[in-house]
Coordinates of C-alpha atoms in Angstrom, one line a residue:
X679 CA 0.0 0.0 0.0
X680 CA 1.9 3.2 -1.1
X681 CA 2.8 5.9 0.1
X682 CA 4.2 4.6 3.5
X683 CA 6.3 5.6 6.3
X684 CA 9.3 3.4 7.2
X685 CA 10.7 2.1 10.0
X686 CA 14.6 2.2 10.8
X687 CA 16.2 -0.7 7.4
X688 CA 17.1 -4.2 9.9
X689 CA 20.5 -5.6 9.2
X690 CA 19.0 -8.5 7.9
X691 CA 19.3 -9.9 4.6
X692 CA 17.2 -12.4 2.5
X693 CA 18.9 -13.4 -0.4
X694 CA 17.1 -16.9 -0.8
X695 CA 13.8 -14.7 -0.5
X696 CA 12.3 -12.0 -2.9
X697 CA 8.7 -10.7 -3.5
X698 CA 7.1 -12.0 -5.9
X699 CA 5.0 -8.8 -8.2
X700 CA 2.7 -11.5 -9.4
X701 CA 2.3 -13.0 -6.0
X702 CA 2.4 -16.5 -7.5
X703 CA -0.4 -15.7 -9.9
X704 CA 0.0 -17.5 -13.5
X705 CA -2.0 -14.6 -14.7
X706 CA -0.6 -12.3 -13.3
X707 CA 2.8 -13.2 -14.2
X708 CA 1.3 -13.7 -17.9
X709 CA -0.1 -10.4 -17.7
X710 CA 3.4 -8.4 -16.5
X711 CA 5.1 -10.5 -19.1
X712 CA 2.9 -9.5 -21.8
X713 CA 2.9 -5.8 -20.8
X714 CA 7.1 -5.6 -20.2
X715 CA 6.9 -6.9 -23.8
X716 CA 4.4 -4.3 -25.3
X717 CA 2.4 -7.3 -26.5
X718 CA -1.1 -5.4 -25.6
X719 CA -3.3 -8.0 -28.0
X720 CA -1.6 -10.5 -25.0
X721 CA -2.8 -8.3 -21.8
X722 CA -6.3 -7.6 -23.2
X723 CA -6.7 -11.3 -24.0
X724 CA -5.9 -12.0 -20.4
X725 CA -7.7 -9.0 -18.9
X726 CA -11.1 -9.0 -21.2
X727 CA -12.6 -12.2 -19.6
X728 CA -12.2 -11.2 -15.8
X729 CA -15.5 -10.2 -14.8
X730 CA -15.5 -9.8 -11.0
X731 CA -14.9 -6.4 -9.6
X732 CA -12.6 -7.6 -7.3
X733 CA -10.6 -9.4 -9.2
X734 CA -10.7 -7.1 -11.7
X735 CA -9.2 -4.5 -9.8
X736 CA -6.7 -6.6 -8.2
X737 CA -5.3 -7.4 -11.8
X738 CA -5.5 -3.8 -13.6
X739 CA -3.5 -2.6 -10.2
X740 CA -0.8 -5.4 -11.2
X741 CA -1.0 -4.0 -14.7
X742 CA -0.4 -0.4 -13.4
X743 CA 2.2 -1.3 -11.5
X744 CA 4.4 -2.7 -15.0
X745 CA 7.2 0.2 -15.6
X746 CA 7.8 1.8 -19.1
X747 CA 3.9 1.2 -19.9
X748 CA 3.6 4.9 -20.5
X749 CA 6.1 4.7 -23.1
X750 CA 3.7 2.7 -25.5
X751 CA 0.0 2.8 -24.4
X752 CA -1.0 5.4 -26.9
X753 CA -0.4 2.7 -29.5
X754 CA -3.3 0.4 -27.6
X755 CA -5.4 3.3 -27.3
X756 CA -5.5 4.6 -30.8
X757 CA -5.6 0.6 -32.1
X758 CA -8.6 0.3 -30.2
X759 CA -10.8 3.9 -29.9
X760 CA -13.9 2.0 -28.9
X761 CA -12.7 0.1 -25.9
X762 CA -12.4 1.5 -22.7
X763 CA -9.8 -1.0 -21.7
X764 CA -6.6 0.4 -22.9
X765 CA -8.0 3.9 -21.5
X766 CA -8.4 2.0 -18.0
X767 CA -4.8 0.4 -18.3
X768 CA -3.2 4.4 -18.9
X769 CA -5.0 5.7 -16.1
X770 CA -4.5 2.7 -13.2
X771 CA -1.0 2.7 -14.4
X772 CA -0.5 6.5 -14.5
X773 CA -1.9 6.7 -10.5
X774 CA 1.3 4.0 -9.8
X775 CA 3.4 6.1 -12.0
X776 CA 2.3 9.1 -9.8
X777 CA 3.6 8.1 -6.7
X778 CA 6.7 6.8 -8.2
X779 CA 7.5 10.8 -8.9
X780 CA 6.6 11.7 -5.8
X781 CA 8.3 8.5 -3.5
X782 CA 7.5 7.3 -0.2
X783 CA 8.9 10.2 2.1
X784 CA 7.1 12.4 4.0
X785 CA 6.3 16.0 2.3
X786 CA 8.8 17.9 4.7
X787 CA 11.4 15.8 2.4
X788 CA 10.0 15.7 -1.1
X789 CA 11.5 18.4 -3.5
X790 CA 9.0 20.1 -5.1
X791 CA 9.7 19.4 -8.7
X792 CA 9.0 15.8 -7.4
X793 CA 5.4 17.2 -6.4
X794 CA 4.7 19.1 -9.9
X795 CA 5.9 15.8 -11.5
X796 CA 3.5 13.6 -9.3
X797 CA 0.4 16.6 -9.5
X798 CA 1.0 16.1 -13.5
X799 CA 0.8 12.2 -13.3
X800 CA -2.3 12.2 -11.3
X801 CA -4.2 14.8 -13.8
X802 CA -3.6 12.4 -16.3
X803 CA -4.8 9.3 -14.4
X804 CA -7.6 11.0 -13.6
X805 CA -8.6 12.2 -17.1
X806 CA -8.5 8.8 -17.9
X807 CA -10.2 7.0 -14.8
X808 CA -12.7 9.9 -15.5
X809 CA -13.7 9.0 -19.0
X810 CA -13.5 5.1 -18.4
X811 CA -16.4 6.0 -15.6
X812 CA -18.4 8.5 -18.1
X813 CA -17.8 6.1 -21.0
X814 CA -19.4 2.4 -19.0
X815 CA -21.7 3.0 -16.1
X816 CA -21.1 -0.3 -14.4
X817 CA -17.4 -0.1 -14.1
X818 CA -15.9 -0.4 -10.6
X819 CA -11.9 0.0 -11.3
X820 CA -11.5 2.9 -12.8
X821 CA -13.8 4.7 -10.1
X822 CA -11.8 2.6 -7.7
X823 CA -8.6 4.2 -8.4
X824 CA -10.1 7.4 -8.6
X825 CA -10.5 6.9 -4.8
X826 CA -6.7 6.3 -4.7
X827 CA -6.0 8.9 -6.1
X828 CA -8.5 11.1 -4.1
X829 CA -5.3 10.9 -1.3
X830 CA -2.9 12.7 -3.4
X831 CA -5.0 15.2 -5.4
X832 CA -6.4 16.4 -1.5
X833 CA -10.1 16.3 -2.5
X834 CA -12.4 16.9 0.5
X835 CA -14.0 14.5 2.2
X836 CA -17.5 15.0 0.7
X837 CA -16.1 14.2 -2.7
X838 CA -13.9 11.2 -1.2
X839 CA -17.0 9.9 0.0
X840 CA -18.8 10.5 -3.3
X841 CA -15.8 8.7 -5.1
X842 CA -16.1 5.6 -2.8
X843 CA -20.1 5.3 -2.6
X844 CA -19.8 5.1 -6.4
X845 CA -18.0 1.8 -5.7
X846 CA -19.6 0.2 -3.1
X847 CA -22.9 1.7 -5.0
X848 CA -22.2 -1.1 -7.9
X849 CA -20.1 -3.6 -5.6
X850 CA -20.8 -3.3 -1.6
X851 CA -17.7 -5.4 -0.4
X852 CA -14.9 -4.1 -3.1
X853 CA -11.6 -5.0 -0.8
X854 CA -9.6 -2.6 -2.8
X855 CA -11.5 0.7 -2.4
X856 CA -12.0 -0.2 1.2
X857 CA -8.3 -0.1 1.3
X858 CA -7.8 3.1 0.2
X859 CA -10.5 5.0 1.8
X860 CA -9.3 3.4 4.9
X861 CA -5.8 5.4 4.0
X862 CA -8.2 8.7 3.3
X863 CA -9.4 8.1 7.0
X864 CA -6.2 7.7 8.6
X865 CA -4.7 10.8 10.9
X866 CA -1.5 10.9 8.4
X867 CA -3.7 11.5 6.1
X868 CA -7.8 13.5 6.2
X869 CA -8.7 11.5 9.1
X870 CA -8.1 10.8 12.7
X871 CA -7.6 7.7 14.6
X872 CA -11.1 7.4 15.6
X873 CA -12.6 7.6 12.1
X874 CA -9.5 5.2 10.9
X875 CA -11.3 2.6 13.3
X876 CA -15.1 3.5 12.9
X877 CA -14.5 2.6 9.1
X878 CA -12.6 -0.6 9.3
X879 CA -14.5 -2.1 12.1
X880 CA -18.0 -1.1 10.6
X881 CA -17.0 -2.2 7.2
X882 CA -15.6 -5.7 9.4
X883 CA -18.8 -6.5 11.0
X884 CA -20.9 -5.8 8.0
X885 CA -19.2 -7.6 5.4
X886 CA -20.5 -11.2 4.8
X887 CA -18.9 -13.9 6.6
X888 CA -16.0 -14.9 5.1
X889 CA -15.2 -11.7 3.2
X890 CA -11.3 -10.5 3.1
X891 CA -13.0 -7.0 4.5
X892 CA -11.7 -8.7 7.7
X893 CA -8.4 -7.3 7.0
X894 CA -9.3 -3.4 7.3
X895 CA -9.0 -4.5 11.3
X896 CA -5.1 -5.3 10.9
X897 CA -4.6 -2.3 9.1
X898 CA -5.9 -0.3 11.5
X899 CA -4.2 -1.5 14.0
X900 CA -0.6 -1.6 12.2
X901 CA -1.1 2.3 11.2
X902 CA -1.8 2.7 14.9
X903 CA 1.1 1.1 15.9
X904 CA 3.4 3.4 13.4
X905 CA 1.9 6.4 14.8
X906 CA 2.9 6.0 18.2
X907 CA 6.4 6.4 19.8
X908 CA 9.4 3.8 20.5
X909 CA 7.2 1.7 23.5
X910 CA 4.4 3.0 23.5
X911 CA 3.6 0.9 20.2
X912 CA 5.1 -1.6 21.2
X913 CA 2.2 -1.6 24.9
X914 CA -0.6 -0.7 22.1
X915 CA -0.2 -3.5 19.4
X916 CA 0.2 -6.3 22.3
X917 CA -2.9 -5.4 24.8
X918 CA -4.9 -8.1 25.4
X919 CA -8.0 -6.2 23.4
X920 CA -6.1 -5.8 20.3
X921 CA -5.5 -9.4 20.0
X922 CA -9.4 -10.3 20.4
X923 CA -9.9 -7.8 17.9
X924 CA -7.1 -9.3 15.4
X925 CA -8.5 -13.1 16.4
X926 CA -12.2 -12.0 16.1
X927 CA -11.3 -10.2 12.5
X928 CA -9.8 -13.3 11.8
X929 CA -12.5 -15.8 12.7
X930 CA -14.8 -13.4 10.4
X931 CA -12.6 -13.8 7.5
X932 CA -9.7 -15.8 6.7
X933 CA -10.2 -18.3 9.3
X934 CA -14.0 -18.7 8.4
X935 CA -15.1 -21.4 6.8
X936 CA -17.1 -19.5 3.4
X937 CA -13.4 -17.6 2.8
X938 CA -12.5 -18.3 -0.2
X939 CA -8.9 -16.9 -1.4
X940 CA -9.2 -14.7 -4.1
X941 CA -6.2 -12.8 -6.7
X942 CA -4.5 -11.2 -4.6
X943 CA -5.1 -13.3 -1.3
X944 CA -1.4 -13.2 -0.1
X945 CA -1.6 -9.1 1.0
X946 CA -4.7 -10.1 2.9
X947 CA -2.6 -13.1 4.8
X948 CA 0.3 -11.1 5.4
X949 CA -1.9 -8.4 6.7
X950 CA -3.1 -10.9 10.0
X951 CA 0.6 -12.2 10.1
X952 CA 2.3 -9.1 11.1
X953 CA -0.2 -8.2 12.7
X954 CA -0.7 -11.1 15.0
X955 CA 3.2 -11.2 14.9
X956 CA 3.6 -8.1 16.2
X957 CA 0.8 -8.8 18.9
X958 CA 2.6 -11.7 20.1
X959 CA -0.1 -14.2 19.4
X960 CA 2.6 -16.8 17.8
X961 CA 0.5 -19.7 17.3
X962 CA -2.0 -17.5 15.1
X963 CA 0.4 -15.8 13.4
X964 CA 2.1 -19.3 12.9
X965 CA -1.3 -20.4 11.0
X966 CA -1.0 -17.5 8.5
X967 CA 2.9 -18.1 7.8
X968 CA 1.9 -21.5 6.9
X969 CA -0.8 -20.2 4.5
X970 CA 1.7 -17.4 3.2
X971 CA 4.7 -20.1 2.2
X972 CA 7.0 -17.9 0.9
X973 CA 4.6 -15.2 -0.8
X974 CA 5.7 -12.2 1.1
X975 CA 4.4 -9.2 0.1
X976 CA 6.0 -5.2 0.4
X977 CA 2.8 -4.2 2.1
X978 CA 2.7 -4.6 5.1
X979 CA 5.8 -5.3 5.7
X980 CA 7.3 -2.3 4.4
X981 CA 6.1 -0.4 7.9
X982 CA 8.1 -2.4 9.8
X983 CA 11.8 -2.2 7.6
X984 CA 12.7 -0.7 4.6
X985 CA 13.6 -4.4 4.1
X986 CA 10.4 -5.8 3.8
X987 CA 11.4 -9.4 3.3
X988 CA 13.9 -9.4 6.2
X989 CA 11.2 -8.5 8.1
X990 CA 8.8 -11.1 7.0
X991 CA 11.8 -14.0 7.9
X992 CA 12.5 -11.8 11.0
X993 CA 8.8 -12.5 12.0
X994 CA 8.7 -15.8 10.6
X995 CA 11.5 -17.5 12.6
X996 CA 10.8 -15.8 15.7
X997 CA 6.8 -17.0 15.7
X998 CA 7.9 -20.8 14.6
X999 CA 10.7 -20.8 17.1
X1000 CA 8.7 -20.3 19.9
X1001 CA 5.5 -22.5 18.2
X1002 CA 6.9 -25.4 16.2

């Protein structure tokens, strides 16, 4: 989840261990390939027959997250005039291409060319994630990035809000634009703490059992946790109330037996991990690791080191050395 604060880089290394962009996704992997390669027939072969919003938006973000593609998408656009898709592809990948200009620091420490750069990029995401939503009233990705990018353009909240219920309008339990209007509501961002955890743990409790919606808890939680001090986050994230909360997120979702694991499923897993890690509830933490294998991915991890993956094996050994 981008942008992100880091925590102090660990010393340790994991050179048997990298994250994987396609999370071990065939089509996703199929899909970056096809993209790196400027093979566009190949991409909107692979991306015409996903239907589910979910999914959907899972696999345009691993689209826009393919460098160079604004180098050539002009040639998919004007091949195809009639299709939104291509149109969808620029914008997702120009919100990505965005924040690359603009980098993970704080504002105190980003030059300002970097913000002119990054204001550009999101005006032309935005055209395009525009049109897409003008052009095909059912669509759910492009208005979901459009609540992405609601962050970094600094709409109000009335017209974050209006950009979210026009999601959750067409698709009530979209995992990915809860995400990011979880961001809009955090303190470090429009929000406060209180409104950060109004909106995870009402969307939590009124998601269907099973649903991945269980993971705004975590998140909540985790952003917390950054935002306090050295030891005071440290008493927060391992009270006895926050692990009930993690475990009875976790019962509702991932643990339930109607979850299903959709594309994407590893962020949702590592989500609970580091969060139960963190708690110091070992043998639930152990249970998602196991799930995980070695599918680590930058988010969440990312909060804890700027080496995300020795984080993930930092956590890993020390939950499984104390729990099998």
């Amino acid at each position: 989840m981008w942008p992100f604060r880091r925590r102090a880089r660990q010393s340790a290394t994991a050179a048997t261990l990298s994250i994987d962009p396609a999370m071990g996704d065939p089509t996703a992997a199929a899909l970056r390939a096809a993209l790196q390669q400027r093979d566009w027939p190949t991409a909107r072969d692979l991306l015409t027959p996903i239907t589910d919003p979910d999914d959907h938006a899972y696999y345009l973000g691993v689209a826009g997250d393919v460098s160079g593609v604004q180098d050539w998408i002009g040639e998919w656009i004007d091949a195809e005039p009639r299709s939104t898709l291509p149109l969808l592809v620029r914008g997702v990948h120009a919100v990505y291409w965005a924040w690359e200009a603009r980098g993970g620091a704080r504002a105190s420490q980003t030059r300002q060319e970097q913000f002119r750069e990054f204001r550009k990029r999101l005006t032309l995401a935005e055209n395009c994630l525009d049109e897409v939503a003008d052009r095909d009233r059912d669509d759910t990705t492009a208005r979901t990035f459009l609540v992405t990018s609601a962050r970094g353009r600094q709409v109000d909240r009335d017209e974050a809000q209006r950009r979210f219920d026009a999601v959750t309008d067409r698709h009530p339990w979209h995992r990915i634009a809860h995400e990011h209007m979880l961001q809009y509501r955090c303190r470090k961002w429009f929000g406060s703490h209180e409104e950060m955890f109004e909106f995870a743990r009402s969307a939590a409790v009124k998601a269907p059992a099973g649903s991945a919606l269980g993971q705004l808890v975590p998140i909540a939680h985790l952003e917390m946790w950054l935002d306090l001090p050295v030891g005071e986050d440290a008493d927060y994230i391992g009270a006895a109330a926050v692990v009930a909360e993690l475990n009875a997120a976790a019962d509702q979702s991932v643990r339930h037996p109607d979850y299903q694991r959709r594309p994407g499923w590893p962020v949702v897993h590592n989500l609970f991990a580091m969060g139960f890690a963190m708690a110091g509830d070992f043998p639930s933490a152990v249970a998602q690791f196991e799930v995980i294998g070695d599918l680590v991915t930058e988010w969440p991890w990312q909060y804890h080191s700027s080496d995300a993956v020795g984080a993930f094996l930092a956590a890993r050994q020390r939950v499984r050395g104390d729990h099998g």
